GROMACS .gro file of C-alpha atoms in nm:
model
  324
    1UNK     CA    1  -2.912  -0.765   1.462
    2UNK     CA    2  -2.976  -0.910   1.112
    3UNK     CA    3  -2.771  -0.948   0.842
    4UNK     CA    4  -2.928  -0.629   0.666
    5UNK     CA    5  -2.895  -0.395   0.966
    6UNK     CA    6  -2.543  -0.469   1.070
    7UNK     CA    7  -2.269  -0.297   0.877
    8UNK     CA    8  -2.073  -0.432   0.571
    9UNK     CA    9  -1.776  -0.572   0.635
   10UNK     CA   10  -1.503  -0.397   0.435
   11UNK     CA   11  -1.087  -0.474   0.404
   12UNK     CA   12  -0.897  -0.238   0.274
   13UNK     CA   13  -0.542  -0.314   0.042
   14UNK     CA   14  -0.309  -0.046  -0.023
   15UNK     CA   15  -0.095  -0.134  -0.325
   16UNK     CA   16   0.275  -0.030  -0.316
   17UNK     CA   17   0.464   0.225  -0.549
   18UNK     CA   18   0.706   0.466  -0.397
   19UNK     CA   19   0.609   0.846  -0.484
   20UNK     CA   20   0.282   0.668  -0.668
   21UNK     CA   21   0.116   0.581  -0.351
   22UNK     CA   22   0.076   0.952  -0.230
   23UNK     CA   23  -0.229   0.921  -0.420
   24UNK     CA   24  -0.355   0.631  -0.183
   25UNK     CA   25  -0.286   0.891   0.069
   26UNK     CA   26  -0.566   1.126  -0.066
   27UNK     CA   27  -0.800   0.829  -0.148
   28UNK     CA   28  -0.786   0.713   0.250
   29UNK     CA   29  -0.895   1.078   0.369
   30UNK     CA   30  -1.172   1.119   0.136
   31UNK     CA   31  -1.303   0.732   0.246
   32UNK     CA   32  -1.217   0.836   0.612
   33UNK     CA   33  -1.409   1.197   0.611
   34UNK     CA   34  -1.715   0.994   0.407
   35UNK     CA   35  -1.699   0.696   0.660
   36UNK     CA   36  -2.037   0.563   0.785
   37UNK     CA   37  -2.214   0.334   1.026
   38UNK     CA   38  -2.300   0.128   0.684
   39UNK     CA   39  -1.949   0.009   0.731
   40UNK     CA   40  -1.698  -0.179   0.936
   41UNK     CA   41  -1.351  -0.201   0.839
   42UNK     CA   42  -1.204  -0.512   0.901
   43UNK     CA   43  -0.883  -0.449   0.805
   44UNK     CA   44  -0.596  -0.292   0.587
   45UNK     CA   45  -0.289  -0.399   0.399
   46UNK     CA   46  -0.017  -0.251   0.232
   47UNK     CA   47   0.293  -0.304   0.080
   48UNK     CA   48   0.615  -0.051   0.070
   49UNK     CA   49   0.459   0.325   0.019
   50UNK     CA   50   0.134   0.144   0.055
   51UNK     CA   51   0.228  -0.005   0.410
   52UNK     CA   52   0.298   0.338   0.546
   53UNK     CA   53  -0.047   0.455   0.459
   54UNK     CA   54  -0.225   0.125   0.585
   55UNK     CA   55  -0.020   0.259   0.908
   56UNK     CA   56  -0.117   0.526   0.967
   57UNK     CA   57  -0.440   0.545   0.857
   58UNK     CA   58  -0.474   0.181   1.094
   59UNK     CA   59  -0.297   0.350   1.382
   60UNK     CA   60  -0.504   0.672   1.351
   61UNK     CA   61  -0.812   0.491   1.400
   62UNK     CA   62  -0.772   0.254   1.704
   63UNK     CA   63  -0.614   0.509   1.869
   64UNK     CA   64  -0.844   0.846   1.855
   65UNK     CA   65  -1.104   0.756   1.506
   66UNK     CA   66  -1.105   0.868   1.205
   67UNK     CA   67  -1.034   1.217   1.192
   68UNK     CA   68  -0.725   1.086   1.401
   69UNK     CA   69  -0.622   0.908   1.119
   70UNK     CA   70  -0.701   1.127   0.831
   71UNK     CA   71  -0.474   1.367   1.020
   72UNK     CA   72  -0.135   1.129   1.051
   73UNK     CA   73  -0.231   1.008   0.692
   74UNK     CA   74  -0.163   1.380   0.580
   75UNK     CA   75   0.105   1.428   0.786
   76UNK     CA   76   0.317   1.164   0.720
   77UNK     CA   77   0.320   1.263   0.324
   78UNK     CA   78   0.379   1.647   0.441
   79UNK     CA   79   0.701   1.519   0.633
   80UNK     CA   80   0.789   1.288   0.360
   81UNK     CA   81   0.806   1.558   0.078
   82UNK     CA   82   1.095   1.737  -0.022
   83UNK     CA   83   1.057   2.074   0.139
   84UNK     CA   84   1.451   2.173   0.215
   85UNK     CA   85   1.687   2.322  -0.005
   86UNK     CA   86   1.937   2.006   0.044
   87UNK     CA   87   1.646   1.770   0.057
   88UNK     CA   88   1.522   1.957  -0.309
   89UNK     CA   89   1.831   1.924  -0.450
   90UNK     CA   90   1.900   1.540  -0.333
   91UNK     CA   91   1.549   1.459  -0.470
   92UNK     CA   92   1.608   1.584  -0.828
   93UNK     CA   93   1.930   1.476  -0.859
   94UNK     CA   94   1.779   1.099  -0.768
   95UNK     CA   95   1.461   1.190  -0.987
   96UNK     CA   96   1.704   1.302  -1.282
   97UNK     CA   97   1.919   0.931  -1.278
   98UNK     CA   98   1.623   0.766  -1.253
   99UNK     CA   99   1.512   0.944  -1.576
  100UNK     CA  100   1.774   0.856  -1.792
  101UNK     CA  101   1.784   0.463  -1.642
  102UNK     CA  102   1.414   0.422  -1.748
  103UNK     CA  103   1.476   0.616  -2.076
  104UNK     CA  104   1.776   0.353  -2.184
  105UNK     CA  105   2.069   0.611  -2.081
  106UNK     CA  106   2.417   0.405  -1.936
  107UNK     CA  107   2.482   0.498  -1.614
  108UNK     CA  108   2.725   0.326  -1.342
  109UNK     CA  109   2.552   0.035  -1.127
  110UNK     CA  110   2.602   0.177  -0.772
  111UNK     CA  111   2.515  -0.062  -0.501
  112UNK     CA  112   2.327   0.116  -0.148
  113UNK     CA  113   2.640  -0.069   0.032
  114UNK     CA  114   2.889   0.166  -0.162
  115UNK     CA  115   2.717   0.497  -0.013
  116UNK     CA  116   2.598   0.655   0.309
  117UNK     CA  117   2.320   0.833   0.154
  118UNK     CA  118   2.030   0.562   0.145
  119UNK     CA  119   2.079   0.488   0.494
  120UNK     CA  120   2.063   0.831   0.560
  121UNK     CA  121   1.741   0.832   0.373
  122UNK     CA  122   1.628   0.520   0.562
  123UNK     CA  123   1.662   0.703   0.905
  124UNK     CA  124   1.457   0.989   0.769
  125UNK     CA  125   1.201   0.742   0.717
  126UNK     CA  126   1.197   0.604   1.051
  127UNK     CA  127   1.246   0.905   1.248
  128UNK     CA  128   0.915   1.052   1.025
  129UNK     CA  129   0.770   0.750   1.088
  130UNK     CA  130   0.815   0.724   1.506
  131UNK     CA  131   0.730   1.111   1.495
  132UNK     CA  132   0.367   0.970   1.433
  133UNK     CA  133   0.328   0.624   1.531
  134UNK     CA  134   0.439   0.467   1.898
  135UNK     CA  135   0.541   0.113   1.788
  136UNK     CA  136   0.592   0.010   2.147
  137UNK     CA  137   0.205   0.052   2.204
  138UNK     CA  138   0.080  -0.129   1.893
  139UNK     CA  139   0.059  -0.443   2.074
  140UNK     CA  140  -0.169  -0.298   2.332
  141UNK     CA  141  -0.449  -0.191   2.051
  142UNK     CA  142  -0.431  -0.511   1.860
  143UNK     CA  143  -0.831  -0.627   2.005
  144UNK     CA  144  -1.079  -0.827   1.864
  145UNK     CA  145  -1.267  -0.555   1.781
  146UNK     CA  146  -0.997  -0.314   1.591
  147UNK     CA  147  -0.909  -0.382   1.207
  148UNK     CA  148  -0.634  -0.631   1.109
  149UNK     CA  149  -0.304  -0.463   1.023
  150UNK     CA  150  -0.079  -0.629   0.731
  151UNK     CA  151   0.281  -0.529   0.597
  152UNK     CA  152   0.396  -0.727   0.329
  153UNK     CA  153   0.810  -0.805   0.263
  154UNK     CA  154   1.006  -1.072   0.116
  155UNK     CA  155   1.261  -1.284   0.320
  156UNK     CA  156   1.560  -1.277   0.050
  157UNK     CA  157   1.748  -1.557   0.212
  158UNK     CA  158   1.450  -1.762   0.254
  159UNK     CA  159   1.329  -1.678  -0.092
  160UNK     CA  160   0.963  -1.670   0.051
  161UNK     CA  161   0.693  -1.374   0.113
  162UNK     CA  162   0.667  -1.273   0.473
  163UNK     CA  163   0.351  -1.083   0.597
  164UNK     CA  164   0.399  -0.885   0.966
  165UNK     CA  165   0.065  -0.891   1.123
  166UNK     CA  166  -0.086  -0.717   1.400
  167UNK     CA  167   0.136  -0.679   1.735
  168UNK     CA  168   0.413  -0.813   1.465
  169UNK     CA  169   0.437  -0.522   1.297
  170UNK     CA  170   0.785  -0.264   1.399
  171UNK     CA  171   0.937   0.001   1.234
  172UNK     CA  172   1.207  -0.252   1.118
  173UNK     CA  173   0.913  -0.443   0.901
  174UNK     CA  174   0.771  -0.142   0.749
  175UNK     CA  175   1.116  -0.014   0.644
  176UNK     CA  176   1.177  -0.323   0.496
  177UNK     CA  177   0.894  -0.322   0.298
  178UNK     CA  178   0.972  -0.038   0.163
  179UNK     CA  179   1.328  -0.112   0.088
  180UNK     CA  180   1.357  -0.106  -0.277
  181UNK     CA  181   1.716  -0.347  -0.359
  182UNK     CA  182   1.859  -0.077  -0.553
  183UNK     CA  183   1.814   0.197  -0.322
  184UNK     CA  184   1.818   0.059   0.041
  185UNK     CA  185   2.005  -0.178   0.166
  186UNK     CA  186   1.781  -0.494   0.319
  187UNK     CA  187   1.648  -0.469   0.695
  188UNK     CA  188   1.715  -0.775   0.927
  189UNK     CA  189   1.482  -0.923   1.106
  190UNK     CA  190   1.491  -1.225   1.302
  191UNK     CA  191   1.835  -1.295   1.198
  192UNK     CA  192   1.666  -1.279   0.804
  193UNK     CA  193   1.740  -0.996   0.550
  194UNK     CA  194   1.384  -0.864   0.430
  195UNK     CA  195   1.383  -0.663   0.127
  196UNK     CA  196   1.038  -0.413  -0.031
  197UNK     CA  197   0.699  -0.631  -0.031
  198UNK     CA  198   0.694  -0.560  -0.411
  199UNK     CA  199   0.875  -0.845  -0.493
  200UNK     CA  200   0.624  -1.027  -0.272
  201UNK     CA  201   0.218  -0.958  -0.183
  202UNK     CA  202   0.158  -0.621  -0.391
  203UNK     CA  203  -0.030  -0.569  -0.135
  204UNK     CA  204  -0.118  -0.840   0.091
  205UNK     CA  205  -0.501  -1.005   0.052
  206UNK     CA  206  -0.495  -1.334   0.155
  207UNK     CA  207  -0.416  -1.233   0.523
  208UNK     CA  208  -0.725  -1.055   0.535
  209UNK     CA  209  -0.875  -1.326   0.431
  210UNK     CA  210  -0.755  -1.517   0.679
  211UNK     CA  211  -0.972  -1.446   0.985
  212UNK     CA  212  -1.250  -1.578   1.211
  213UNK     CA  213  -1.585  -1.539   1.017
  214UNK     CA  214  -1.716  -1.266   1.214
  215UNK     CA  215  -1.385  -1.091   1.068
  216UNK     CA  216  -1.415  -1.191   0.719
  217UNK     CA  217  -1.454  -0.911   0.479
  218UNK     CA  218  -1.698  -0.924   0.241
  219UNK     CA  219  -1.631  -0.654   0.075
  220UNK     CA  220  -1.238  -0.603  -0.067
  221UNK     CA  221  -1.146  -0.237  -0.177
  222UNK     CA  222  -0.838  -0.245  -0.332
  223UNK     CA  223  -0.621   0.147  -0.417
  224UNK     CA  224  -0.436   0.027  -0.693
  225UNK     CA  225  -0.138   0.268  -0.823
  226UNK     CA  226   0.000   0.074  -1.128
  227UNK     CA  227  -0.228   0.151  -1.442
  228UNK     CA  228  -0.456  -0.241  -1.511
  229UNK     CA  229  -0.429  -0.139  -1.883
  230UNK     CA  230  -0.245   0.029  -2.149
  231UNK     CA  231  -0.342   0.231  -2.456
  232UNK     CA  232  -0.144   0.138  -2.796
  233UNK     CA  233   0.213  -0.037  -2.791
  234UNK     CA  234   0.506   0.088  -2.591
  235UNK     CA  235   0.769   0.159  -2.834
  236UNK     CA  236   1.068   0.396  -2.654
  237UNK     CA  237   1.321   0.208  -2.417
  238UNK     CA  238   1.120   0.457  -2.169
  239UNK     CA  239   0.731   0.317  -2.168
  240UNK     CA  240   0.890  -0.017  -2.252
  241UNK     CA  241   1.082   0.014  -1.917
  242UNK     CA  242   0.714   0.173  -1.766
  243UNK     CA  243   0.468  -0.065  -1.894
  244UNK     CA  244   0.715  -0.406  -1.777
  245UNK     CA  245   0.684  -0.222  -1.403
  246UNK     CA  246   0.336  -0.169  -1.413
  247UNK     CA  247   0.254  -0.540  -1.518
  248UNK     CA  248   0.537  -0.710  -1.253
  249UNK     CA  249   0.380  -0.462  -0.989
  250UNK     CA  250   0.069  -0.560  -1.031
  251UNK     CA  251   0.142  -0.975  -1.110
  252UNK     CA  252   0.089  -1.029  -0.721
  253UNK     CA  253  -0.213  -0.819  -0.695
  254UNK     CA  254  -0.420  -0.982  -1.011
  255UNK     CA  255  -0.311  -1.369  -0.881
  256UNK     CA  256  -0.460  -1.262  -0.534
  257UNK     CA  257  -0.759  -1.147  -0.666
  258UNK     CA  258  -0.797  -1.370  -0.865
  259UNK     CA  259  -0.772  -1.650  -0.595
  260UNK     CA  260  -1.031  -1.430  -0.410
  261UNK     CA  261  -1.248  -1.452  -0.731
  262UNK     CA  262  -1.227  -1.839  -0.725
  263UNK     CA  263  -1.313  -1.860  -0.374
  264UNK     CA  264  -1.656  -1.705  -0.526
  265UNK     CA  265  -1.704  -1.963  -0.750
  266UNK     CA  266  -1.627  -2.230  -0.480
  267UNK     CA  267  -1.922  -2.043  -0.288
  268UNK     CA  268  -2.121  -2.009  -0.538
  269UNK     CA  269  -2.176  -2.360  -0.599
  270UNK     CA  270  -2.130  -2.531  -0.295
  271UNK     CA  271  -1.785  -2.624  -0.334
  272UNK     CA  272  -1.684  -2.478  -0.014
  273UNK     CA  273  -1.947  -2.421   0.335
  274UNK     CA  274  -2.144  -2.089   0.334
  275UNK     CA  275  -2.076  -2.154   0.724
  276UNK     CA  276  -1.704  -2.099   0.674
  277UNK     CA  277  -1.661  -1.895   0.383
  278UNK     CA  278  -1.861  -1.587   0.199
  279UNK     CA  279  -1.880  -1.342  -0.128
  280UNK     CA  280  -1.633  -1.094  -0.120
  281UNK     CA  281  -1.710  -0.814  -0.403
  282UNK     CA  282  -1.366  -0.676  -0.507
  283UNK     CA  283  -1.335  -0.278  -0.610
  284UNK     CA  284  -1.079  -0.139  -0.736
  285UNK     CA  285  -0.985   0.227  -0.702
  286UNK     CA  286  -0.718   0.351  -0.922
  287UNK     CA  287  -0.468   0.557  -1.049
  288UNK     CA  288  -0.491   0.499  -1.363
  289UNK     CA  289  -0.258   0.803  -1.556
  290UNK     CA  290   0.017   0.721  -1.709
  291UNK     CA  291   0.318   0.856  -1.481
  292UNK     CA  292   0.619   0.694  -1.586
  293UNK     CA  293   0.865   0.519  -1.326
  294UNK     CA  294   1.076   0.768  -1.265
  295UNK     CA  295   0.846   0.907  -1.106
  296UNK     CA  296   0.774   0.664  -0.844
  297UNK     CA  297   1.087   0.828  -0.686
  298UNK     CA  298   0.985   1.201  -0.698
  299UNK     CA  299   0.894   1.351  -0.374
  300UNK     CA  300   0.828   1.689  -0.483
  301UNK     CA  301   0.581   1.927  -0.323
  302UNK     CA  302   0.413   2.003  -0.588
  303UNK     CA  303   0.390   1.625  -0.746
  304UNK     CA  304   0.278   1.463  -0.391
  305UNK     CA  305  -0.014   1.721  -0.377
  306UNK     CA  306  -0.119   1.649  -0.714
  307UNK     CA  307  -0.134   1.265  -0.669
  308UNK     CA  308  -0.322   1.344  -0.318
  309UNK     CA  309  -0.594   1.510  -0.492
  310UNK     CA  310  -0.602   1.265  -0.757
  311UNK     CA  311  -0.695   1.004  -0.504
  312UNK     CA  312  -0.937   1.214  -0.361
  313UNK     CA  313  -1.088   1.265  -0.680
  314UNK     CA  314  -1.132   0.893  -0.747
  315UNK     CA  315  -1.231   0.840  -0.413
  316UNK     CA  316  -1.553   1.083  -0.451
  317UNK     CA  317  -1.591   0.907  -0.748
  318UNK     CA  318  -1.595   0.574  -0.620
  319UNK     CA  319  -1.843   0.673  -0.342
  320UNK     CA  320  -2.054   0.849  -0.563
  321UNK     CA  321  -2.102   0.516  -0.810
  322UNK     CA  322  -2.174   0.343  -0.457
  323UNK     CA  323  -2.457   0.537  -0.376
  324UNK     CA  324  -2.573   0.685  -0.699
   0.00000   0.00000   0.00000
């Protein structure tokens, strides 16, 4: 086969952002219901909210394809929504603090060891989680031929960013990624407390990178969460608060592309062997309203559905530019 008739190599990063990442949720369907024989994924990252979608969507397709996939991507954000009364109530009253933290308020610095609750909340997680996904088996589908799967943590006594790959990815890894310092307490693994992959790879690229040449992507489509840019000045405590998470969530994210971007260059003039090493065109697809933090911990209905069809919006979008 030449290089015009075989596929395009694509990877796939899902960036993290706690409620925020819903809307990667509805970006994956609408790329899996539109998927073609033009492409090959490669593989798929993600980091905290981001990593659960990468998941599932990853899990999904070496298991049954990708209507497999699509399905447990949905799923998983049904389950994770607050549909009980208790569950209603416990999310607004979390939404609410979180509210008047970002907008400057006072309020007592409560540590996850001090109350039962987050664990609770972390158990909800996994048991949602295992409802979809049989860990056990994930060795088993980790061939040549499937995608590469990457969860991205931090090692807090190490001080260093840890990547699960492949057969290496549990339940315990994902949860950790996902375990926000203020909210969860950290996940041990290995003997190491792990704590949410935003502090780290936001989400992981270089690992896709990082793979025999037939692997290689050469296309990188990154679903980006935190807004690249910013109308005007933030002036309240509030958007101050906003637009310093936005840029530290996505510090990670622009270094690794950037990296990616001088890898190009290194290409491009010979620097480095066209054997060994080859273009990668980075997209970004993005959310790119102007939520507010709080929000990153609302799990309404209503809010989850919205973000969904936000990222299928931008999705059709994106594959509309692609092939207009």
């Amino acid at each position: 086969m030449s290089d015009t008739d075989r596929p395009t190599r694509v990877a796939i990063a899902c960036q993290g952002g706690g409620s925020h990442t819903a809307f990667t949720a509805g970006v994956l369907r609408t790329l899996l219901e539109n998927w073609d024989d033009s492409y090959r994924l490669v593989g798929i990252s993600g980091t905290s909210g981001g990593a659960f979608n990468a998941l599932a969507v990853w899990y999904g397709l070496v298991t049954d394809g990708p209507d497999r996939a699509s399905d447990i991507v949905t799923a998983l954000w049904d389950d994770l929504a607050a549909t009980g009364v208790t569950d209603r109530l416990a999310n607004s009253w979390v939404t609410g603090l979180s509210r008047l933290g970002s907008g400057g308020f006072p309020l007592p610095a409560i540590s996850p060891y001090q109350l039962a609750g987050p664990e609770v909340g972390k158990e909800r997680i996994r048991t949602i989680l295992e409802r979809y996904i049989d860990f056990e088996a994930i060795p088993g589908y980790c061939k040549r031929s499937a995608p590469e799967l990457v969860v991205g943590t931090v090692d807090l006594n190490a001080g260093v960013f840890e990547t699960f790959v492949d057969e290496a990815v549990t339940v315990e890894a994902v949860l950790a990624s996902a375990a926000v310092p203020n909210l969860f307490r950290a996940v041990d693994i290995h003997g190491h407390l792990h704590w949410d992959g935003l502090f780290s790879q936001n989400p992981p690229v270089k690992d896709l990178m990082d793979v025999p040449p037939d692997r290689k992507p050469e296309e990188l489509w990154i679903i980006q969460v935190n807004p690249q840019s910013f109308e005007g000045e933030p002036r309240t405590v509030e958007t101050i608060a906003d637009r310093r998470n936005q840029l530290s969530g996505n510090l990670s994210l622009n270094q690794e592309v950037r990296f990616v971007e001088k890898v190009n260059e290194w290409v491009a003039d010979g620097t480095l062997p066209a054997d060994r090493f080859n273009h990668i065109d980075v997209h970004r697809i993005q959310l790119d309203r102007q939520l507010g933090y709080a929000t990153k911990v609302d799990r309404s209905p209503a809010f989850l559905d919205e973000l969904r069809e936000l990222g299928r919006e931008r999705a059709r979008a994106f594959l509309s530019e692609r092939t207009g």
